mmCIF file of C-alpha atoms and ligand atoms in Angstrom:
data_model
loop_
_atom_site.group_PDB
_atom_site.id
_atom_site.type_symbol
_atom_site.label_atom_id
_atom_site.label_comp_id
_atom_site.label_asym_id
_atom_site.label_seq_id
_atom_site.Cartn_x
_atom_site.Cartn_y
_atom_site.Cartn_z
ATOM 1 C CA MET B 1 -78.336 -109.970 73.437
ATOM 2 C CA ARG B 2 -77.364 -107.395 76.063
ATOM 3 C CA SER B 3 -79.784 -106.581 78.840
ATOM 4 C CA VAL B 4 -80.163 -103.248 80.634
ATOM 5 C CA SER B 5 -78.211 -104.470 83.615
ATOM 6 C CA GLU B 6 -75.179 -105.412 81.492
ATOM 7 C CA SER B 7 -74.917 -102.363 79.246
ATOM 8 C CA GLY B 8 -76.854 -99.718 81.236
ATOM 9 C CA VAL B 9 -78.912 -98.925 78.132
ATOM 10 C CA SER B 10 -81.560 -100.944 76.297
ATOM 11 C CA GLY B 11 -83.331 -100.409 73.003
ATOM 12 C CA ALA B 12 -86.139 -98.799 74.986
ATOM 13 C CA ALA B 13 -83.857 -96.221 76.638
ATOM 14 C CA ARG B 14 -85.216 -92.706 77.137
ATOM 15 C CA LEU B 15 -83.169 -90.133 75.229
ATOM 16 C CA ALA B 16 -82.054 -86.643 76.193
ATOM 17 C CA GLY B 17 -79.057 -84.441 75.552
ATOM 18 C CA ILE B 18 -77.650 -80.952 75.262
ATOM 19 C CA MET B 19 -77.484 -78.838 72.109
ATOM 20 C CA GLY B 20 -74.683 -76.299 71.955
ATOM 21 C CA TRP B 21 -72.071 -74.932 69.529
ATOM 22 C CA PRO B 22 -69.557 -75.882 70.654
ATOM 23 C CA VAL B 23 -70.845 -78.318 73.241
ATOM 24 C CA LYS B 24 -67.640 -80.014 74.348
ATOM 25 C CA HIS B 25 -67.295 -77.713 77.362
ATOM 26 C CA SER B 26 -70.553 -78.920 78.855
ATOM 27 C CA ARG B 27 -70.605 -80.798 82.123
ATOM 28 C CA SER B 28 -74.266 -81.699 81.713
ATOM 29 C CA PRO B 29 -73.633 -85.142 80.114
ATOM 30 C CA ARG B 30 -71.520 -86.048 83.134
ATOM 31 C CA LEU B 31 -74.181 -84.709 85.512
ATOM 32 C CA HIS B 32 -77.192 -86.443 83.960
ATOM 33 C CA GLY B 33 -75.095 -89.542 83.284
ATOM 34 C CA ALA B 34 -74.257 -89.796 86.995
ATOM 35 C CA TRP B 35 -77.932 -89.550 87.966
ATOM 36 C CA LEU B 36 -78.979 -92.121 85.351
ATOM 37 C CA LYS B 37 -76.383 -94.530 86.655
ATOM 38 C CA ASN B 38 -77.155 -93.838 90.299
ATOM 39 C CA TYR B 39 -80.897 -94.419 89.886
ATOM 40 C CA GLY B 40 -80.463 -97.363 87.486
ATOM 41 C CA ILE B 41 -82.567 -95.625 84.833
ATOM 42 C CA ASP B 42 -82.651 -96.957 81.299
ATOM 43 C CA GLY B 43 -81.702 -93.698 79.594
ATOM 44 C CA VAL B 44 -78.920 -91.731 77.911
ATOM 45 C CA TYR B 45 -77.933 -88.069 77.838
ATOM 46 C CA VAL B 46 -75.664 -87.096 74.975
ATOM 47 C CA PRO B 47 -73.808 -83.988 73.749
ATOM 48 C CA LEU B 48 -75.391 -82.707 70.518
ATOM 49 C CA PRO B 49 -73.151 -80.306 68.571
ATOM 50 C CA VAL B 50 -75.714 -78.239 66.646
ATOM 51 C CA ALA B 51 -74.590 -75.267 64.542
ATOM 52 C CA PRO B 52 -76.729 -72.122 64.940
ATOM 53 C CA GLU B 53 -78.186 -72.392 61.422
ATOM 54 C CA ASN B 54 -79.380 -75.938 62.173
ATOM 55 C CA LEU B 55 -81.084 -75.260 65.490
ATOM 56 C CA GLY B 56 -84.645 -75.112 64.135
ATOM 57 C CA ALA B 57 -84.284 -78.349 62.165
ATOM 58 C CA ALA B 58 -82.570 -80.115 65.062
ATOM 59 C CA LEU B 59 -85.311 -79.125 67.514
ATOM 60 C CA LYS B 60 -88.071 -80.104 65.096
ATOM 61 C CA ALA B 61 -86.446 -83.518 64.715
ATOM 62 C CA LEU B 62 -86.599 -84.309 68.439
ATOM 63 C CA PRO B 63 -90.116 -85.837 68.446
ATOM 64 C CA MET B 64 -89.294 -87.852 65.309
ATOM 65 C CA LEU B 65 -86.160 -89.211 66.947
ATOM 66 C CA GLY B 66 -88.043 -90.177 70.092
ATOM 67 C CA PHE B 67 -86.225 -87.744 72.386
ATOM 68 C CA ALA B 68 -87.749 -86.906 75.765
ATOM 69 C CA GLY B 69 -86.081 -83.494 75.608
ATOM 70 C CA VAL B 70 -82.864 -81.512 75.526
ATOM 71 C CA ASN B 71 -80.993 -78.785 77.312
ATOM 72 C CA LEU B 72 -79.754 -75.786 75.375
ATOM 73 C CA THR B 73 -76.540 -73.909 75.932
ATOM 74 C CA VAL B 74 -74.567 -71.172 74.188
ATOM 75 C CA PRO B 75 -75.517 -69.837 71.628
ATOM 76 C CA HIS B 76 -79.024 -71.328 71.417
ATOM 77 C CA LYS B 77 -80.879 -70.249 74.544
ATOM 78 C CA GLU B 78 -82.469 -67.086 73.149
ATOM 79 C CA THR B 79 -82.977 -68.195 69.523
ATOM 80 C CA ALA B 80 -84.758 -71.362 70.622
ATOM 81 C CA LEU B 81 -87.788 -69.402 71.863
ATOM 82 C CA ARG B 82 -89.150 -69.060 68.342
ATOM 83 C CA PHE B 83 -89.073 -72.803 67.713
ATOM 84 C CA MET B 84 -91.142 -73.731 70.772
ATOM 85 C CA ASP B 85 -94.833 -74.640 70.594
ATOM 86 C CA GLU B 86 -95.275 -73.656 74.243
ATOM 87 C CA VAL B 87 -93.136 -71.460 76.457
ATOM 88 C CA THR B 88 -93.368 -71.462 80.251
ATOM 89 C CA PRO B 89 -93.818 -68.134 82.058
ATOM 90 C CA ALA B 90 -90.251 -68.443 83.422
ATOM 91 C CA ALA B 91 -88.715 -68.820 79.956
ATOM 92 C CA ARG B 92 -90.861 -66.031 78.554
ATOM 93 C CA ARG B 93 -89.862 -63.673 81.345
ATOM 94 C CA ILE B 94 -86.161 -64.492 81.178
ATOM 95 C CA GLY B 95 -86.225 -64.472 77.373
ATOM 96 C CA ALA B 96 -84.310 -67.724 77.070
ATOM 97 C CA VAL B 97 -84.931 -71.480 76.993
ATOM 98 C CA ASN B 98 -82.514 -73.870 78.668
ATOM 99 C CA THR B 99 -84.779 -76.921 78.859
ATOM 100 C CA VAL B 100 -86.951 -78.374 76.089
ATOM 101 C CA THR B 101 -89.440 -81.156 76.795
ATOM 102 C CA VAL B 102 -91.181 -83.157 74.096
ATOM 103 C CA LEU B 103 -94.803 -83.419 75.193
ATOM 104 C CA PRO B 104 -96.887 -86.584 74.628
ATOM 105 C CA ASN B 105 -98.526 -84.914 71.603
ATOM 106 C CA GLY B 106 -95.106 -84.245 70.040
ATOM 107 C CA LYS B 107 -95.123 -80.513 70.759
ATOM 108 C CA LEU B 108 -92.064 -78.776 72.224
ATOM 109 C CA ARG B 109 -92.288 -76.981 75.550
ATOM 110 C CA GLY B 110 -89.524 -74.501 76.373
ATOM 111 C CA ASP B 111 -88.703 -73.793 79.993
ATOM 112 C CA ASN B 112 -85.973 -71.955 81.859
ATOM 113 C CA THR B 113 -84.743 -73.618 85.044
ATOM 114 C CA ASP B 114 -81.796 -71.272 85.733
ATOM 115 C CA CYS B 115 -83.958 -69.187 88.036
ATOM 116 C CA PHE B 116 -84.975 -72.284 90.002
ATOM 117 C CA GLY B 117 -81.351 -73.454 90.027
ATOM 118 C CA PHE B 118 -79.995 -70.208 91.401
ATOM 119 C CA ILE B 119 -82.519 -70.010 94.250
ATOM 120 C CA ALA B 120 -82.408 -73.749 95.046
ATOM 121 C CA ASN B 121 -78.610 -73.588 95.283
ATOM 122 C CA LEU B 122 -78.726 -70.713 97.774
ATOM 123 C CA GLU B 123 -81.459 -72.388 99.829
ATOM 124 C CA ALA B 124 -79.653 -75.732 99.866
ATOM 125 C CA SER B 125 -76.278 -74.185 100.717
ATOM 126 C CA LEU B 126 -77.542 -71.741 103.351
ATOM 127 C CA PRO B 127 -80.828 -72.961 104.863
ATOM 128 C CA ALA B 128 -81.280 -69.713 106.808
ATOM 129 C CA TRP B 129 -80.935 -67.546 103.693
ATOM 130 C CA ASN B 130 -83.880 -65.259 103.041
ATOM 131 C CA ALA B 131 -84.182 -63.151 99.884
ATOM 132 C CA ALA B 132 -86.349 -60.654 101.753
ATOM 133 C CA ALA B 133 -83.528 -59.875 104.207
ATOM 134 C CA GLY B 134 -82.307 -56.841 102.269
ATOM 135 C CA PRO B 135 -81.106 -55.362 98.979
ATOM 136 C CA ALA B 136 -79.195 -57.533 96.517
ATOM 137 C CA VAL B 137 -76.376 -56.213 94.333
ATOM 138 C CA VAL B 138 -76.251 -58.059 91.006
ATOM 139 C CA LEU B 139 -73.286 -57.669 88.663
ATOM 140 C CA GLY B 140 -73.960 -58.362 84.975
ATOM 141 C CA ALA B 141 -76.950 -58.155 82.649
ATOM 142 C CA GLY B 142 -76.729 -61.283 80.473
ATOM 143 C CA GLY B 143 -79.096 -64.231 80.400
ATOM 144 C CA ALA B 144 -77.847 -65.511 83.747
ATOM 145 C CA ALA B 145 -78.492 -62.142 85.396
ATOM 146 C CA ARG B 146 -82.084 -62.194 84.139
ATOM 147 C CA ALA B 147 -82.667 -65.571 85.765
ATOM 148 C CA VAL B 148 -81.011 -64.481 89.024
ATOM 149 C CA ILE B 149 -82.999 -61.243 89.232
ATOM 150 C CA ALA B 150 -86.301 -62.942 88.411
ATOM 151 C CA GLY B 151 -85.628 -65.477 91.156
ATOM 152 C CA LEU B 152 -84.716 -62.864 93.736
ATOM 153 C CA LEU B 153 -87.791 -60.734 93.014
ATOM 154 C CA ASP B 154 -90.059 -63.782 93.158
ATOM 155 C CA LYS B 155 -88.608 -64.607 96.561
ATOM 156 C CA GLY B 156 -89.391 -61.172 97.957
ATOM 157 C CA CYS B 157 -86.085 -59.348 97.570
ATOM 158 C CA PRO B 158 -86.938 -55.704 98.362
ATOM 159 C CA GLU B 159 -84.459 -54.158 95.903
ATOM 160 C CA VAL B 160 -82.076 -55.356 93.205
ATOM 161 C CA ARG B 161 -79.167 -53.012 92.473
ATOM 162 C CA LEU B 162 -78.012 -53.834 88.997
ATOM 163 C CA ALA B 163 -74.592 -52.911 87.604
ATOM 164 C CA ASN B 164 -73.326 -53.782 84.142
ATOM 165 C CA ARG B 165 -70.470 -52.599 81.965
ATOM 166 C CA SER B 166 -72.890 -51.892 79.147
ATOM 167 C CA ARG B 167 -75.566 -49.644 80.609
ATOM 168 C CA ALA B 168 -77.987 -50.240 77.725
ATOM 169 C CA ARG B 169 -78.093 -53.952 78.484
ATOM 170 C CA ALA B 170 -78.836 -53.276 82.159
ATOM 171 C CA GLU B 171 -81.617 -50.905 81.131
ATOM 172 C CA ALA B 172 -83.135 -53.616 78.952
ATOM 173 C CA VAL B 173 -83.093 -56.076 81.860
ATOM 174 C CA ALA B 174 -84.688 -53.543 84.207
ATOM 175 C CA HIS B 175 -87.323 -52.791 81.585
ATOM 176 C CA ASP B 176 -88.109 -56.436 80.826
ATOM 177 C CA LEU B 177 -88.121 -57.672 84.410
ATOM 178 C CA GLY B 178 -89.255 -54.499 86.116
ATOM 179 C CA GLY B 179 -92.670 -54.454 84.371
ATOM 180 C CA THR B 180 -95.887 -54.042 86.281
ATOM 181 C CA ASP B 181 -95.175 -56.743 88.851
ATOM 182 C CA PHE B 182 -91.840 -55.493 90.060
ATOM 183 C CA GLY B 183 -91.881 -51.805 89.200
ATOM 184 C CA GLY B 184 -89.327 -49.857 91.165
ATOM 185 C CA LYS B 185 -87.508 -52.823 92.644
ATOM 186 C CA ILE B 186 -84.668 -52.859 90.119
ATOM 187 C CA ARG B 187 -82.320 -49.915 90.481
ATOM 188 C CA LEU B 188 -79.490 -49.344 88.024
ATOM 189 C CA ILE B 189 -76.178 -48.461 89.611
ATOM 190 C CA PRO B 190 -72.966 -47.383 87.853
ATOM 191 C CA TRP B 191 -70.294 -49.788 86.648
ATOM 192 C CA PRO B 192 -67.712 -50.221 88.140
ATOM 193 C CA VAL B 193 -69.498 -50.630 91.439
ATOM 194 C CA ASN B 194 -68.945 -47.987 94.083
ATOM 195 C CA ALA B 195 -68.311 -49.479 97.540
ATOM 196 C CA ALA B 196 -71.089 -47.294 98.994
ATOM 197 C CA VAL B 197 -73.824 -49.391 97.322
ATOM 198 C CA LEU B 198 -72.640 -52.401 99.297
ATOM 199 C CA SER B 199 -73.060 -50.781 102.706
ATOM 200 C CA ASP B 200 -76.538 -52.191 103.436
ATOM 201 C CA ALA B 201 -76.639 -55.075 100.948
ATOM 202 C CA ALA B 202 -77.702 -58.540 102.099
ATOM 203 C CA LEU B 203 -76.502 -60.350 98.981
ATOM 204 C CA LEU B 204 -73.868 -59.842 96.282
ATOM 205 C CA VAL B 205 -74.068 -61.915 93.092
ATOM 206 C CA ASN B 206 -71.536 -61.991 90.265
ATOM 207 C CA THR B 207 -73.162 -63.090 87.010
ATOM 208 C CA THR B 208 -70.462 -61.650 84.741
ATOM 209 C CA SER B 209 -67.740 -63.802 83.277
ATOM 210 C CA LEU B 210 -65.098 -61.801 85.164
ATOM 211 C CA GLY B 211 -63.041 -64.075 87.388
ATOM 212 C CA MET B 212 -63.575 -67.093 85.148
ATOM 213 C CA THR B 213 -60.492 -68.996 84.025
ATOM 214 C CA GLY B 214 -59.050 -67.146 81.038
ATOM 215 C CA GLN B 215 -61.075 -63.963 81.696
ATOM 216 C CA PRO B 216 -59.992 -60.735 83.432
ATOM 217 C CA PRO B 217 -60.434 -60.628 87.229
ATOM 218 C CA LEU B 218 -63.408 -58.962 88.897
ATOM 219 C CA GLU B 219 -61.908 -55.998 90.690
ATOM 220 C CA LEU B 220 -64.211 -55.200 93.573
ATOM 221 C CA SER B 221 -63.385 -54.489 97.186
ATOM 222 C CA LEU B 222 -65.880 -55.910 99.645
ATOM 223 C CA GLN B 223 -64.907 -53.411 102.310
ATOM 224 C CA GLY B 224 -68.157 -51.951 103.553
ATOM 225 C CA LEU B 225 -70.257 -55.019 102.808
ATOM 226 C CA PRO B 226 -72.122 -55.898 106.049
ATOM 227 C CA SER B 227 -70.575 -58.923 107.746
ATOM 228 C CA GLY B 228 -73.658 -61.144 107.401
ATOM 229 C CA ALA B 229 -74.083 -60.465 103.683
ATOM 230 C CA VAL B 230 -73.994 -63.522 101.435
ATOM 231 C CA VAL B 231 -71.618 -63.523 98.454
ATOM 232 C CA THR B 232 -72.195 -65.830 95.503
ATOM 233 C CA ASP B 233 -70.630 -66.253 92.081
ATOM 234 C CA ILE B 234 -72.174 -68.124 89.189
ATOM 235 C CA VAL B 235 -68.706 -68.724 87.755
ATOM 236 C CA TYR B 236 -67.583 -72.211 88.812
ATOM 237 C CA SER B 237 -64.280 -72.430 87.004
ATOM 238 C CA PRO B 238 -62.389 -71.867 89.199
ATOM 239 C CA LEU B 239 -64.737 -73.042 91.933
ATOM 240 C CA GLN B 240 -63.251 -70.575 94.405
ATOM 241 C CA THR B 241 -63.132 -67.326 92.445
ATOM 242 C CA ASP B 242 -61.126 -64.368 93.744
ATOM 243 C CA LEU B 243 -64.447 -62.807 94.768
ATOM 244 C CA LEU B 244 -65.362 -65.836 96.888
ATOM 245 C CA ILE B 245 -61.869 -66.039 98.387
ATOM 246 C CA GLN B 246 -62.021 -62.379 99.385
ATOM 247 C CA ALA B 247 -65.510 -62.873 100.845
ATOM 248 C CA LYS B 248 -64.483 -65.966 102.767
ATOM 249 C CA THR B 249 -61.445 -64.205 104.198
ATOM 250 C CA ARG B 250 -63.739 -61.449 105.444
ATOM 251 C CA GLY B 251 -66.052 -64.020 107.036
ATOM 252 C CA HIS B 252 -69.030 -63.751 104.690
ATOM 253 C CA PRO B 253 -71.185 -66.794 103.967
ATOM 254 C CA ILE B 254 -70.279 -67.832 100.407
ATOM 255 C CA VAL B 255 -71.971 -70.010 97.801
ATOM 256 C CA ASP B 256 -70.086 -71.209 94.732
ATOM 257 C CA GLY B 257 -71.513 -71.473 91.229
ATOM 258 C CA LEU B 258 -71.356 -75.226 90.710
ATOM 259 C CA GLY B 259 -74.540 -75.739 92.720
ATOM 260 C CA MET B 260 -76.569 -73.585 90.329
ATOM 261 C CA LEU B 261 -75.551 -75.862 87.469
ATOM 262 C CA LEU B 262 -76.529 -78.938 89.460
ATOM 263 C CA HIS B 263 -79.844 -77.606 90.747
ATOM 264 C CA GLN B 264 -80.993 -76.161 87.407
ATOM 265 C CA ALA B 265 -80.781 -79.690 86.004
ATOM 266 C CA ARG B 266 -83.200 -81.196 88.545
ATOM 267 C CA PRO B 267 -86.539 -80.209 86.928
ATOM 268 C CA ALA B 268 -85.326 -81.338 83.498
ATOM 269 C CA PHE B 269 -84.185 -84.730 84.739
ATOM 270 C CA ALA B 270 -87.486 -85.219 86.563
ATOM 271 C CA ALA B 271 -89.508 -84.300 83.445
ATOM 272 C CA TRP B 272 -87.540 -86.544 81.066
ATOM 273 C CA PHE B 273 -86.662 -89.519 83.237
ATOM 274 C CA GLY B 274 -89.467 -89.516 85.830
ATOM 275 C CA LYS B 275 -87.317 -89.291 88.945
ATOM 276 C CA GLU B 276 -86.658 -86.301 91.230
ATOM 277 C CA PRO B 277 -82.848 -86.394 91.471
ATOM 278 C CA GLU B 278 -80.775 -85.300 94.444
ATOM 279 C CA VAL B 279 -77.807 -82.954 94.552
ATOM 280 C CA THR B 280 -75.174 -84.485 96.813
ATOM 281 C CA ALA B 281 -71.546 -83.847 97.738
ATOM 282 C CA GLU B 282 -70.614 -86.953 95.760
ATOM 283 C CA LEU B 283 -72.370 -85.585 92.675
ATOM 284 C CA ARG B 284 -70.376 -82.358 92.969
ATOM 285 C CA GLN B 285 -67.163 -84.372 92.900
ATOM 286 C CA ILE B 286 -68.274 -86.421 89.899
ATOM 287 C CA VAL B 287 -69.241 -83.321 87.927
ATOM 288 C CA LEU B 288 -66.050 -81.496 88.906
ATOM 289 C CA GLY B 289 -64.003 -84.579 87.965
ATOM 290 C CA ALA B 290 -61.366 -84.104 85.307
ATOM 291 C CA PRO B 291 -61.180 -80.670 83.676
ATOM 292 C CA ILE B 292 -63.361 -80.023 80.630
ATOM 293 C CA ALA B 293 -62.844 -77.110 78.190
ATOM 294 C CA GLU B 294 -64.288 -74.307 80.275
ATOM 295 C CA LYS B 295 -67.301 -72.041 80.004
ATOM 296 C CA LYS B 296 -70.195 -71.311 82.328
ATOM 297 C CA ALA B 297 -73.296 -73.533 82.168
HETATM 298 P P1 ATR H 301 -74.608 -65.194 80.474
HETATM 299 O O1 ATR H 301 -75.681 -65.742 79.590
HETATM 300 O O2 ATR H 301 -73.799 -66.240 81.185
HETATM 301 O O3 ATR H 301 -75.120 -64.149 81.419
HETATM 302 P P2 ATR H 301 -73.573 -63.189 78.655
HETATM 303 O O4 ATR H 301 -74.940 -62.912 78.165
HETATM 304 O O5 ATR H 301 -72.462 -63.326 77.669
HETATM 305 O O6 ATR H 301 -73.518 -64.528 79.505
HETATM 306 O O7 ATR H 301 -73.198 -62.067 79.729
HETATM 307 C C1 ATR H 301 -71.897 -61.853 80.194
HETATM 308 C C2 ATR H 301 -71.873 -60.764 81.245
HETATM 309 O O8 ATR H 301 -70.521 -60.544 81.650
HETATM 310 C C3 ATR H 301 -72.395 -59.422 80.743
HETATM 311 O O9 ATR H 301 -73.007 -58.738 81.816
HETATM 312 C C4 ATR H 301 -71.109 -58.726 80.319
HETATM 313 O O10 ATR H 301 -71.171 -57.327 80.313
HETATM 314 P P3 ATR H 301 -71.659 -56.536 78.962
HETATM 315 O O11 ATR H 301 -73.147 -56.666 78.926
HETATM 316 O O12 ATR H 301 -71.211 -55.144 79.182
HETATM 317 O O13 ATR H 301 -70.974 -57.219 77.813
HETATM 318 C C5 ATR H 301 -70.175 -59.175 81.421
HETATM 319 N N1 ATR H 301 -68.771 -59.073 81.035
HETATM 320 C C6 ATR H 301 -68.080 -59.896 80.214
HETATM 321 N N2 ATR H 301 -66.795 -59.470 80.084
HETATM 322 C C7 ATR H 301 -66.686 -58.337 80.842
HETATM 323 C C8 ATR H 301 -65.618 -57.434 81.131
HETATM 324 N N3 ATR H 301 -64.383 -57.601 80.607
HETATM 325 N N4 ATR H 301 -65.866 -56.387 81.958
HETATM 326 C C9 ATR H 301 -67.102 -56.208 82.485
HETATM 327 N N5 ATR H 301 -68.158 -57.047 82.258
HETATM 328 C C10 ATR H 301 -67.951 -58.085 81.448
#
């Protein structure tokens, strides 16, 4: 009979995974797998290819299968909301679930840790960073943009300037996130971005897929962006996007997108496996490792 120490996994192992369709692009099994190994935890984290029409049944089966929880990726994050028994304020506000935890009573709790991941990555990468330092320019209005904007407003950002190719989508984000709490702090700006809106910005965030391997480039000149302004991209394939290269050349502090992926996983790992995991340089290398079919998050 194999023991935990020989195989890494016993019959009592805690179970978690990621549901996506497809799911083969995901780096999360590598990430959680590295933490499990590092902390010697008796647990597994597996890719779960779940077709959209099977999402409800697959989620409902989690308590019966003894799962501690799962992550959700494309295309399940928004649809999953309706299958949750409880939804955290973060997931409700962002309108998407990326982390499901099976509670002791068998109910499903849906959370969204992208907001936490985005802010934690900036704070870990640039300890002096302060969201209240000035306006932020956010490019994109998808699920990732919602998490980024919610995080920035929570941290005291005085103004979010939001630009998106599809204006209607940006309006929906401003409406949903600009409610009573943050009225007036989200300002829609035209796409493509006019250099003038960068002139007093403290932060520039790309949440679009532009610049990602296989996607068109993000064409934006940073001329006029104040020298101390931070530039960050949630795209992490390539790790150094053209936007980050341009920013680095101009001397801006830059933060790449891999850290958001790593930090958003921390609360989930802690909830499922009972250990607060650390994001380290070694972990970055492990997760980067060999190429995987690419897509954000
Ligand atoms: P995520 O959940 O990662 O935010 P998403 O919801 O698919 O992903 O959002 C992708 C973002 O990239 C959107 O803001 C999208 O703009 P639209 O809302 O106009 O579609 C943006 N995007 C993707 N391809 C683009 C392109 N070729 N030019 C401009 N923006 C693009």
